[in-house]
mmCIF file of C-alpha atoms in Angstrom:
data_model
loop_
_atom_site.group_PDB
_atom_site.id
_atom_site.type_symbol
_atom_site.label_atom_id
_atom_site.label_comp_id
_atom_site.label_asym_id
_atom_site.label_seq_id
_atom_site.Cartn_x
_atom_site.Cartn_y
_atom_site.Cartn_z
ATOM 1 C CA UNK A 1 -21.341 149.596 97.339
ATOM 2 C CA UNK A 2 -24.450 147.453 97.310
ATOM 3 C CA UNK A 3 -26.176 150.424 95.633
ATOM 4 C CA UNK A 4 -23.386 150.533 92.637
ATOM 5 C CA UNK A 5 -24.109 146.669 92.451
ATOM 6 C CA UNK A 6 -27.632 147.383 91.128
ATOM 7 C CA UNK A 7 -26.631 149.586 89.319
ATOM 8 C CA UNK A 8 -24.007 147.509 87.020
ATOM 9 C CA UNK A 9 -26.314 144.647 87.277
ATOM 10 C CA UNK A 10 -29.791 146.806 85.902
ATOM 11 C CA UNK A 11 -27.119 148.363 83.377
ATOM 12 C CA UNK A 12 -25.756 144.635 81.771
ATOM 13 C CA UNK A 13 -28.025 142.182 83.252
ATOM 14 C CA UNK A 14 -29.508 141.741 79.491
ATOM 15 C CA UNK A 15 -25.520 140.415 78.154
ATOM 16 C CA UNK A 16 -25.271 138.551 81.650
ATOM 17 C CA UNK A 17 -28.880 136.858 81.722
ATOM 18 C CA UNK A 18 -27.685 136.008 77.860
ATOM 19 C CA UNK A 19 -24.348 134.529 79.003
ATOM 20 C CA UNK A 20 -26.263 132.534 81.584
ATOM 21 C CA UNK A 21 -29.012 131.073 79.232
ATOM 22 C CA UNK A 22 -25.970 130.189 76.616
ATOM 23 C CA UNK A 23 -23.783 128.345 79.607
ATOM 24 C CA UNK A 24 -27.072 126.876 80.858
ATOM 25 C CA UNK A 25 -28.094 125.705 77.417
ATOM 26 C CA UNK A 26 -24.695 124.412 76.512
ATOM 27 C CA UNK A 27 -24.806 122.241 79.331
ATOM 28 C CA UNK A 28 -27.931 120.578 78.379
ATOM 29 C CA UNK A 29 -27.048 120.492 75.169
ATOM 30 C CA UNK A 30 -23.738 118.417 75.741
ATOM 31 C CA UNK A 31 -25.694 116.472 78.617
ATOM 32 C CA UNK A 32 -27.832 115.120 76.037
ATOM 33 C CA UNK A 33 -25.110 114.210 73.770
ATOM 34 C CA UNK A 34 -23.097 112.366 76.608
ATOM 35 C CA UNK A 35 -26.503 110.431 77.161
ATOM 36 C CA UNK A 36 -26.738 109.523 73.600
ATOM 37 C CA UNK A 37 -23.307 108.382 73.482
ATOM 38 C CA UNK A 38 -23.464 106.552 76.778
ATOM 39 C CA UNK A 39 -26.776 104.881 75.591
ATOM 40 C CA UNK A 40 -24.706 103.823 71.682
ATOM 41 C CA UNK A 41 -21.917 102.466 73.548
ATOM 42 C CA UNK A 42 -24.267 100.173 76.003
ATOM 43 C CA UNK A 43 -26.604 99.371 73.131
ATOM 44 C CA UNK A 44 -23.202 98.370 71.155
ATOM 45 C CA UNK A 45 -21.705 96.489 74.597
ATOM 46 C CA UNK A 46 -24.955 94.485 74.740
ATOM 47 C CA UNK A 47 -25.354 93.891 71.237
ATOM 48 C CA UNK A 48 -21.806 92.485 71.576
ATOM 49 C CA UNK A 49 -22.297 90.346 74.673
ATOM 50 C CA UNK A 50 -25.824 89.228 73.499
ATOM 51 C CA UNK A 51 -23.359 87.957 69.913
ATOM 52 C CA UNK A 52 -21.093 86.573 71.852
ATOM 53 C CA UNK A 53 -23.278 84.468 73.770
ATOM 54 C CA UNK A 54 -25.386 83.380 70.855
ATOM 55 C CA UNK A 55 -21.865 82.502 69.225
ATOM 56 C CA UNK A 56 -20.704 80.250 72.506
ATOM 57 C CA UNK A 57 -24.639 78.690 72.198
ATOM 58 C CA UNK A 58 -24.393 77.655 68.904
ATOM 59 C CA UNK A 59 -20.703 76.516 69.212
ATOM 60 C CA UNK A 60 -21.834 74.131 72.594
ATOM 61 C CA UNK A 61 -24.793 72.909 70.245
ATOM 62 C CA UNK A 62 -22.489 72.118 67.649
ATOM 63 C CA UNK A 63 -20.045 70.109 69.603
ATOM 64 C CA UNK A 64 -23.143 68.616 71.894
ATOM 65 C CA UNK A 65 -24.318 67.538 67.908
ATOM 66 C CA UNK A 66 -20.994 66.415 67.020
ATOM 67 C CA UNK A 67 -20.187 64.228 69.943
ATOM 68 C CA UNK A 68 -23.922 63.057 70.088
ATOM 69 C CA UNK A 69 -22.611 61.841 66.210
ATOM 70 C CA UNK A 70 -19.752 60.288 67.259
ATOM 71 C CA UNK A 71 -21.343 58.843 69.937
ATOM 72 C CA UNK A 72 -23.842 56.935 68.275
ATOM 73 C CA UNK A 73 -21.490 56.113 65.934
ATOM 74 C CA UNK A 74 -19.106 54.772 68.296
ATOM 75 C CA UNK A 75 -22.225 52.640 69.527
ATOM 76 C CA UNK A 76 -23.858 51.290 66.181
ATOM 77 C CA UNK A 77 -20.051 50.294 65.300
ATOM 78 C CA UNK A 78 -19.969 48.555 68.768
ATOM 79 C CA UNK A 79 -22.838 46.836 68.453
ATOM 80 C CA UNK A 80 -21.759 45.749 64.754
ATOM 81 C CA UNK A 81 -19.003 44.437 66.264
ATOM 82 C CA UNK A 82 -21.023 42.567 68.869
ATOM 83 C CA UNK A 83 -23.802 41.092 66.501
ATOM 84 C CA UNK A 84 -20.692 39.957 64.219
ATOM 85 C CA UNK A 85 -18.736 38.019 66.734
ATOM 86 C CA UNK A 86 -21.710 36.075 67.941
ATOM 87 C CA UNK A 87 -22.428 35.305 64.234
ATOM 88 C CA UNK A 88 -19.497 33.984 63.376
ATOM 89 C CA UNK A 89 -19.639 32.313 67.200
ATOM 90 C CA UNK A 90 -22.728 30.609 66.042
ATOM 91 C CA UNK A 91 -21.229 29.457 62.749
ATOM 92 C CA UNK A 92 -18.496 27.527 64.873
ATOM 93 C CA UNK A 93 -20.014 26.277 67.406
ATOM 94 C CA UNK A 94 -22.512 24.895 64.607
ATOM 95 C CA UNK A 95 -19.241 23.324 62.691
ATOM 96 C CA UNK A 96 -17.930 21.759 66.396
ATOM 97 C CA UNK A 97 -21.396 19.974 66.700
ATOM 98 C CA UNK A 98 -21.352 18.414 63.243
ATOM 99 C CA UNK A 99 -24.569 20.673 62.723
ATOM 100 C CA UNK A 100 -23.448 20.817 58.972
ATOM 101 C CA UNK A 101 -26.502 21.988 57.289
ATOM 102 C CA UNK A 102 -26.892 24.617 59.589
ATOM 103 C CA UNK A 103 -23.458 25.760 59.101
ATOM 104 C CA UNK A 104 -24.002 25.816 55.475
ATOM 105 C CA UNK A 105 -27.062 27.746 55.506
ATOM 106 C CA UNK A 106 -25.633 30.797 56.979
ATOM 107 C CA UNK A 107 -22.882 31.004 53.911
ATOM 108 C CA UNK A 108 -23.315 33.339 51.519
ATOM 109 C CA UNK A 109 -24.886 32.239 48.052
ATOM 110 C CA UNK A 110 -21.389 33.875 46.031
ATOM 111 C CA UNK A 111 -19.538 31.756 48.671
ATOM 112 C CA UNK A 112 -21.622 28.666 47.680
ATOM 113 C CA UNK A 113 -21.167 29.262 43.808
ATOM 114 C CA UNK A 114 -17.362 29.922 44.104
ATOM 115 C CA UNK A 115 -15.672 27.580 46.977
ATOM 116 C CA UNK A 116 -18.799 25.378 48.092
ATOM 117 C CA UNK A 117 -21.341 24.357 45.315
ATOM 118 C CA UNK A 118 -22.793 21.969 47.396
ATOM 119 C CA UNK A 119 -22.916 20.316 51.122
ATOM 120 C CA UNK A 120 -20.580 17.604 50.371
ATOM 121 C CA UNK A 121 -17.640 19.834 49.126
ATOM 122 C CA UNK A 122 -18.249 22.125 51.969
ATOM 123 C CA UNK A 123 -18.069 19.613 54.456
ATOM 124 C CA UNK A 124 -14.697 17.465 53.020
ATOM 125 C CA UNK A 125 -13.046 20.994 52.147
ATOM 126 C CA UNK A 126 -13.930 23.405 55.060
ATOM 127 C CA UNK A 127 -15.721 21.225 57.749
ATOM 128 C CA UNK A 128 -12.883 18.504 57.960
ATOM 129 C CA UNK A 129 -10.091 20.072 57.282
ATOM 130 C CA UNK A 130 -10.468 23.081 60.380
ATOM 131 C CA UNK A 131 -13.177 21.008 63.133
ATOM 132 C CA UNK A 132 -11.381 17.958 62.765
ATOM 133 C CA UNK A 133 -10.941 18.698 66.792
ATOM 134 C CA UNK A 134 -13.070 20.587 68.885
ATOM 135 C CA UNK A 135 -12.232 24.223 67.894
ATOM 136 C CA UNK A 136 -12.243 28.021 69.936
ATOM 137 C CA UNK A 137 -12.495 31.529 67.274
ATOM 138 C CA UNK A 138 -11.025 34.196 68.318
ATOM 139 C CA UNK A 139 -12.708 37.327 66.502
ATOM 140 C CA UNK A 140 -10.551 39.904 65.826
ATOM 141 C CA UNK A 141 -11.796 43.793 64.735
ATOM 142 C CA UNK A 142 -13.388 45.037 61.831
ATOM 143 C CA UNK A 143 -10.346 45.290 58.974
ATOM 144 C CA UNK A 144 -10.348 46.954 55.004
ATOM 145 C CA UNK A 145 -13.771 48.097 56.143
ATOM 146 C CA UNK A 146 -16.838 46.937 54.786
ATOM 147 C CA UNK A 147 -17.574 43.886 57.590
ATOM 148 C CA UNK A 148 -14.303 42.045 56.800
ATOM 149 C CA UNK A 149 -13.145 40.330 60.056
ATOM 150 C CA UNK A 150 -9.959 37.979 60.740
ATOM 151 C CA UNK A 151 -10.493 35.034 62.684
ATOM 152 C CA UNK A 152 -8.388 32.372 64.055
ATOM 153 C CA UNK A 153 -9.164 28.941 65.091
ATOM 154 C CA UNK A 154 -7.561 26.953 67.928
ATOM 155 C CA UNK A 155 -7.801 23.622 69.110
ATOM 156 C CA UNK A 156 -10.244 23.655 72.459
ATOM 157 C CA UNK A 157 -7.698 22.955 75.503
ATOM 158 C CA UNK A 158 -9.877 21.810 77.884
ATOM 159 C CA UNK A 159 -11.276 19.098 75.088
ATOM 160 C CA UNK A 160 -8.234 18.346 73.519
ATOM 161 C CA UNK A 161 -5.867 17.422 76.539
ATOM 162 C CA UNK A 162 -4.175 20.435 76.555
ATOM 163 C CA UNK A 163 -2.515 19.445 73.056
ATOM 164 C CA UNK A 164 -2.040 22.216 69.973
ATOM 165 C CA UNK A 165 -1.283 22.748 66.622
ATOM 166 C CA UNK A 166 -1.047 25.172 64.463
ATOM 167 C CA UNK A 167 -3.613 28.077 64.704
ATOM 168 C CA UNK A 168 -5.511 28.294 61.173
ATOM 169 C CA UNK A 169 -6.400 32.001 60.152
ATOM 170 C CA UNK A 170 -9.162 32.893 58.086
ATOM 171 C CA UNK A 171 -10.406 36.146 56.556
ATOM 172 C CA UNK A 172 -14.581 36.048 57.215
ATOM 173 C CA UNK A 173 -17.401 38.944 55.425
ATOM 174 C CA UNK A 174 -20.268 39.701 56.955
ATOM 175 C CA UNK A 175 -23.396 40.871 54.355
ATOM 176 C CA UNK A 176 -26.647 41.032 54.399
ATOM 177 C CA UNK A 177 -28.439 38.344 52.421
ATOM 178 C CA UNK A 178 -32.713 37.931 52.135
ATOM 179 C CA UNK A 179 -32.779 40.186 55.478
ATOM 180 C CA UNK A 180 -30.337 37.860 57.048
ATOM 181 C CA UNK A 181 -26.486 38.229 57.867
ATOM 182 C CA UNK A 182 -24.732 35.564 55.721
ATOM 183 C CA UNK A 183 -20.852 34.234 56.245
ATOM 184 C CA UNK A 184 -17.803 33.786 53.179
ATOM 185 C CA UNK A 185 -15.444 31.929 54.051
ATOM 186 C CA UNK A 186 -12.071 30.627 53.368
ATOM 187 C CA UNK A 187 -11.003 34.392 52.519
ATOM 188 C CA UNK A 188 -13.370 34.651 49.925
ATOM 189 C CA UNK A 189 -15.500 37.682 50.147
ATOM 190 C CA UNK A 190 -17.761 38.190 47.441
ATOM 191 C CA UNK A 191 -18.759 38.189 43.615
ATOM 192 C CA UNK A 192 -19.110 41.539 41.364
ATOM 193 C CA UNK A 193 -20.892 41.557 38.358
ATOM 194 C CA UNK A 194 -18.918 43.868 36.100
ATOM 195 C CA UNK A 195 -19.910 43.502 32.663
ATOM 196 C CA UNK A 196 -17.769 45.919 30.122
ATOM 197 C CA UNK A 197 -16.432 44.908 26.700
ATOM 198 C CA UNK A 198 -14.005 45.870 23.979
ATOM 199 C CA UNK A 199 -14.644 44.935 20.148
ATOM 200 C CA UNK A 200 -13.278 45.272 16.591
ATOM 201 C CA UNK A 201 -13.720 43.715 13.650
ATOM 202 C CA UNK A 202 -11.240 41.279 14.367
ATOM 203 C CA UNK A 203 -11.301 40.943 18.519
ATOM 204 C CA UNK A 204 -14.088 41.341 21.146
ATOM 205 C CA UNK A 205 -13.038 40.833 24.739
ATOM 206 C CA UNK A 206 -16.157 41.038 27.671
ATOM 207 C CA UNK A 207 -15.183 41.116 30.938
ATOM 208 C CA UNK A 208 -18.309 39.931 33.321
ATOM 209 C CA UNK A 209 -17.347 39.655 36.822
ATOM 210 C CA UNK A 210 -14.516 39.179 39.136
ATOM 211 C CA UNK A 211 -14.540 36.972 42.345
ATOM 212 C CA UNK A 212 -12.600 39.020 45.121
ATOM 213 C CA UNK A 213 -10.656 37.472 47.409
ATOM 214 C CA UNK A 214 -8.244 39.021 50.410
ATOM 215 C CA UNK A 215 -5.372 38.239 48.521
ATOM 216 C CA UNK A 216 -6.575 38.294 44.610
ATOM 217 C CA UNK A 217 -9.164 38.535 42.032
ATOM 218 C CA UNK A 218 -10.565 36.173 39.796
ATOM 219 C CA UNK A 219 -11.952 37.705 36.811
ATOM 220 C CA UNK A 220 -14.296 35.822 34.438
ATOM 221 C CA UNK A 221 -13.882 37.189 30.911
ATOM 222 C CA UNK A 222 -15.131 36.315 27.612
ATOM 223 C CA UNK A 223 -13.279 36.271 24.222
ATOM 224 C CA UNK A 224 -14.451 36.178 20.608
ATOM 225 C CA UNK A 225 -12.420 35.591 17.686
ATOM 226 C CA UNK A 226 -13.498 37.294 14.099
ATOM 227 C CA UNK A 227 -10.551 35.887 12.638
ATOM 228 C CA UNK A 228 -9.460 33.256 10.318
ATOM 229 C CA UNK A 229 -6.468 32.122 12.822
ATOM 230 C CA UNK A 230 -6.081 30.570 15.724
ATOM 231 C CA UNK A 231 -5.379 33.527 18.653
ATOM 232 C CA UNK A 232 -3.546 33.222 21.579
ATOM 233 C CA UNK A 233 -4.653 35.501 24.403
ATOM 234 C CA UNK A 234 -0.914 36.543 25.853
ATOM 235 C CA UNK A 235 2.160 34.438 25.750
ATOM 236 C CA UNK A 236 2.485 32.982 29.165
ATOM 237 C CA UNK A 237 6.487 33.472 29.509
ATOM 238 C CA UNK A 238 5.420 36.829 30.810
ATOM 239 C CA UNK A 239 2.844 37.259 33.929
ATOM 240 C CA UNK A 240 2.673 41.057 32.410
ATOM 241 C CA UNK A 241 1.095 40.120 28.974
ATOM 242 C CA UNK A 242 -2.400 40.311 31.128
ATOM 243 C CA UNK A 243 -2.276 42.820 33.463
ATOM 244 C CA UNK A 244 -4.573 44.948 35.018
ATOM 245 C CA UNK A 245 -3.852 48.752 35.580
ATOM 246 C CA UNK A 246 -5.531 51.517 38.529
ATOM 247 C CA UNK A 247 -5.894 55.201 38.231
ATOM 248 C CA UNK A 248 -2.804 55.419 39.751
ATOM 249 C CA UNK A 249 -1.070 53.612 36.713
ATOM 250 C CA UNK A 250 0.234 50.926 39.162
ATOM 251 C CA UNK A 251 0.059 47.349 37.385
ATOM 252 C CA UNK A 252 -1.065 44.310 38.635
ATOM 253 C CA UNK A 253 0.173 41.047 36.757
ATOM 254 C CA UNK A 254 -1.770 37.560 36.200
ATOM 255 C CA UNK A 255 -0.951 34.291 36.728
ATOM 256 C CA UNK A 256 -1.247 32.592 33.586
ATOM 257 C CA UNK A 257 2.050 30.983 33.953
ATOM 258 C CA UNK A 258 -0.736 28.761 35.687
ATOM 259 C CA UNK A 259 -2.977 27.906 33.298
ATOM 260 C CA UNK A 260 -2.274 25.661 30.180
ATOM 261 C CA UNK A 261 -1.692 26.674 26.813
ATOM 262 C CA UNK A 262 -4.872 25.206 25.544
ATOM 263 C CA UNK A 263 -6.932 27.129 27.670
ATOM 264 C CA UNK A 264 -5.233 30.411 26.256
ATOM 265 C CA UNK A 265 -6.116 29.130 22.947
ATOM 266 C CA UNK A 266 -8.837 30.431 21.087
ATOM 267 C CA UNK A 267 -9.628 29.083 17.599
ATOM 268 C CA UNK A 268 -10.940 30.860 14.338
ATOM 269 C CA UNK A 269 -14.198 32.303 14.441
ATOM 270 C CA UNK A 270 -15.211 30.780 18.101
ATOM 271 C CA UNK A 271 -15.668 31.800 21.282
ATOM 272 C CA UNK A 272 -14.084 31.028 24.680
ATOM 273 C CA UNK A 273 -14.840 32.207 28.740
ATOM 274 C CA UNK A 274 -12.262 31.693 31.148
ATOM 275 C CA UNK A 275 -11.066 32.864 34.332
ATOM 276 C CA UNK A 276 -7.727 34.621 34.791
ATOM 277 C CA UNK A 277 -6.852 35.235 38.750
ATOM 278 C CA UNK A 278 -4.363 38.572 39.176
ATOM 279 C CA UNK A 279 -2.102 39.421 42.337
ATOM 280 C CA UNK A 280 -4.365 42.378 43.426
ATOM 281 C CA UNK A 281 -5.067 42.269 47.028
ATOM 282 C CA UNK A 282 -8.063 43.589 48.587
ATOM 283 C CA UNK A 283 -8.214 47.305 49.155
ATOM 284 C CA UNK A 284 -10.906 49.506 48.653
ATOM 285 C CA UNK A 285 -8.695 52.619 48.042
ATOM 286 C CA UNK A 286 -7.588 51.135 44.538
ATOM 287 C CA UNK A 287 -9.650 51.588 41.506
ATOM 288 C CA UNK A 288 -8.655 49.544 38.850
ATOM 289 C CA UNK A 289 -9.346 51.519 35.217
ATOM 290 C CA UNK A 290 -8.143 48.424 32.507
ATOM 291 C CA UNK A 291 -7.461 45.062 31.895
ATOM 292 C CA UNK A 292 -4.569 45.076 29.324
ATOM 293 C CA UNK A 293 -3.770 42.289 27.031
ATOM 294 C CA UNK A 294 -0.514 41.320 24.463
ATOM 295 C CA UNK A 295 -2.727 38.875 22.213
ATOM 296 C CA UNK A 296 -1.006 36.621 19.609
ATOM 297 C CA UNK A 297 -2.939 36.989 16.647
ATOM 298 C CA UNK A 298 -1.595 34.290 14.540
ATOM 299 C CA UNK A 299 -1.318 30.969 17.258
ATOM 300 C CA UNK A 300 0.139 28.408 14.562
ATOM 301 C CA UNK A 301 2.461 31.158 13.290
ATOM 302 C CA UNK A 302 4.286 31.779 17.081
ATOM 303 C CA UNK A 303 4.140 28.210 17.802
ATOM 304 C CA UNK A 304 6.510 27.452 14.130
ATOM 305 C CA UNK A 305 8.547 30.150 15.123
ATOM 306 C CA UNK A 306 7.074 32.293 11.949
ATOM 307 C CA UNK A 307 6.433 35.998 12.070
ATOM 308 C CA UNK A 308 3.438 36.646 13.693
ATOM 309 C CA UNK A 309 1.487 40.186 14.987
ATOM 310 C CA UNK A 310 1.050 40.712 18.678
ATOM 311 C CA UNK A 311 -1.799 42.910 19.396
ATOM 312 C CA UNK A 312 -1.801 44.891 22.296
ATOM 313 C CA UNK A 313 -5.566 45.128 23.708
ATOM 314 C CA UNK A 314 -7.504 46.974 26.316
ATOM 315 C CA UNK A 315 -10.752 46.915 28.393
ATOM 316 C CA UNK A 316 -12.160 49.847 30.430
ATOM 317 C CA UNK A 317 -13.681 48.587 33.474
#
């Protein structure tokens, strides 16, 4: 039997060493492309784990960077906040001393030109009127932005007797001024130059500043009449004949009804500045585009109940 086993084997063993070498081979052969497989999917797993941690590194740096931001936001605004109420802590306990020059020099030079032109007038009109006892300030937060800060005054218990009045509020802004931090006051908070006009041959109208306040604006305008009439700028029966108009298109009306004729009055060929105070309030989110005016171009002619042309007039600010 063994003998017929050599026999097959010396009579096929060149198909069966073939078969062998082919199965042989073949293994290898898909060995190696298992291994290169096995080595694209862990070069592919690391190359995803390797993103994925760079991703979660550069996210944590991020937020680290972001709340770093925030923090030293947080802390500048904090000690804003802290410098400011000592300032304005300073400023009173100046006014409770009768230290009045020293309290003066710490307003701002807009607040001086508008409310307090000189000592005297700050003294009967601020000084007197809120330290005529021994006062306390409470400070409140930053409000509108922009180092505006509400403040109320109140009579000093312990000095007083225990009596009270009435607390008195006021609106104070902080600015720099000639690298110091300056005071307005009485809710007054500062002076922009603006400086736009509006001609023809007949009418020029310059506006040059406005003097913003919490509750309104004063603007200062200028207006020159080419004309051989008397004008008069609006007709003071209606607050909407000067106006002043945002980007939104929302108005805001004057108050002439509080100024006198005359002062509306301009006369032939002359020239007349004046101030005109409008119910805007102070917000920073409000642009305003134009001053509008309804001008009465013939004065003597509206005041004789003649025919007369009303011009309607506007200034891009």
């Amino acid at each position: 039997m063994i003998n017929n086993l050599f026999r097959k084997y010396n009579q096929n063993k060149r198909g069966l060493w073939t078969i062998i070498i082919v199965i042989v081979f073949s293994y290898v052969i898909i060995q190696a492309v298992y291994g290169l497989l096995r080595n694209i999917k862990e070069k592919k797993r690391e190359e995803l784990i390797n993103q994925i941690n760079e991703n979660t590194q550069i996210s944590s740096n991020s937020n680290l960077e972001n709340n770093t931001q925030d923090t030293n936001s947080e802390i500048t605004t904090d000690t804003t906040r802290k410098n400011s109420k000592k300032l304005i802590e300073q400023f009173v306990k100046y006014c409770n001393n009768n230290q009045i020059e020293d309290a003066y020099g710490m307003i701002s030079k807009d607040c001086k030109t508008v409310l307090f032109p000189n000592i005297n007038i700050f003294k009967n009109n601020y000084i007197k009127k809120i330290f005529n006892q021994n006062k306390t300030v409470k400070v409140e937060k930053e409000i509108y932005g922009n180092g505006i800060y509400k403040v109320t005054y109140m009579n000093n218990i312990l000095q007083s007797g225990g009596k009270s009045d009435k607390q008195r509020i006021d609106y104070i802004y902080i600015t720099d001024e000639d690298e110091n931090k300056v005071l307005s006051l009485n809710k007054f908070l500062y002076i922009k130059k603006i400086g736009t006009e509006s001609k023809n041959k007949r009418l020029n109208i310059e506006v040059i500043e406005k003097q913003i306040f919490i509750d309104y604006e004063i603007y200062t305008i200028k207006i020159t009449n080419n004309t051989e009439n008397e004008i008069l700028i609006a007709n003071q029966n209606d607050v909407n004949n000067i106006n002043l108009t945002d980007e939104n298109d929302v108005k805001y009306s004057s108050y002439i009804d509080e100024l006198a004729t005359e002062i509306l009055v301009v006369q032939q060929n002359g020239t007349k500045t004046i101030n005109i105070k409008f119910n805007k309030t102070f917000n920073t989110d409000r642009k305003i585009k134009y001053m509008n005016f309804n001008v009465i171009m013939d004065y003597n002619a509206y005041i004789k109940g003649q025919d007369f042309e009303t011009l309607k007039y506007s200034v891009q600010l």
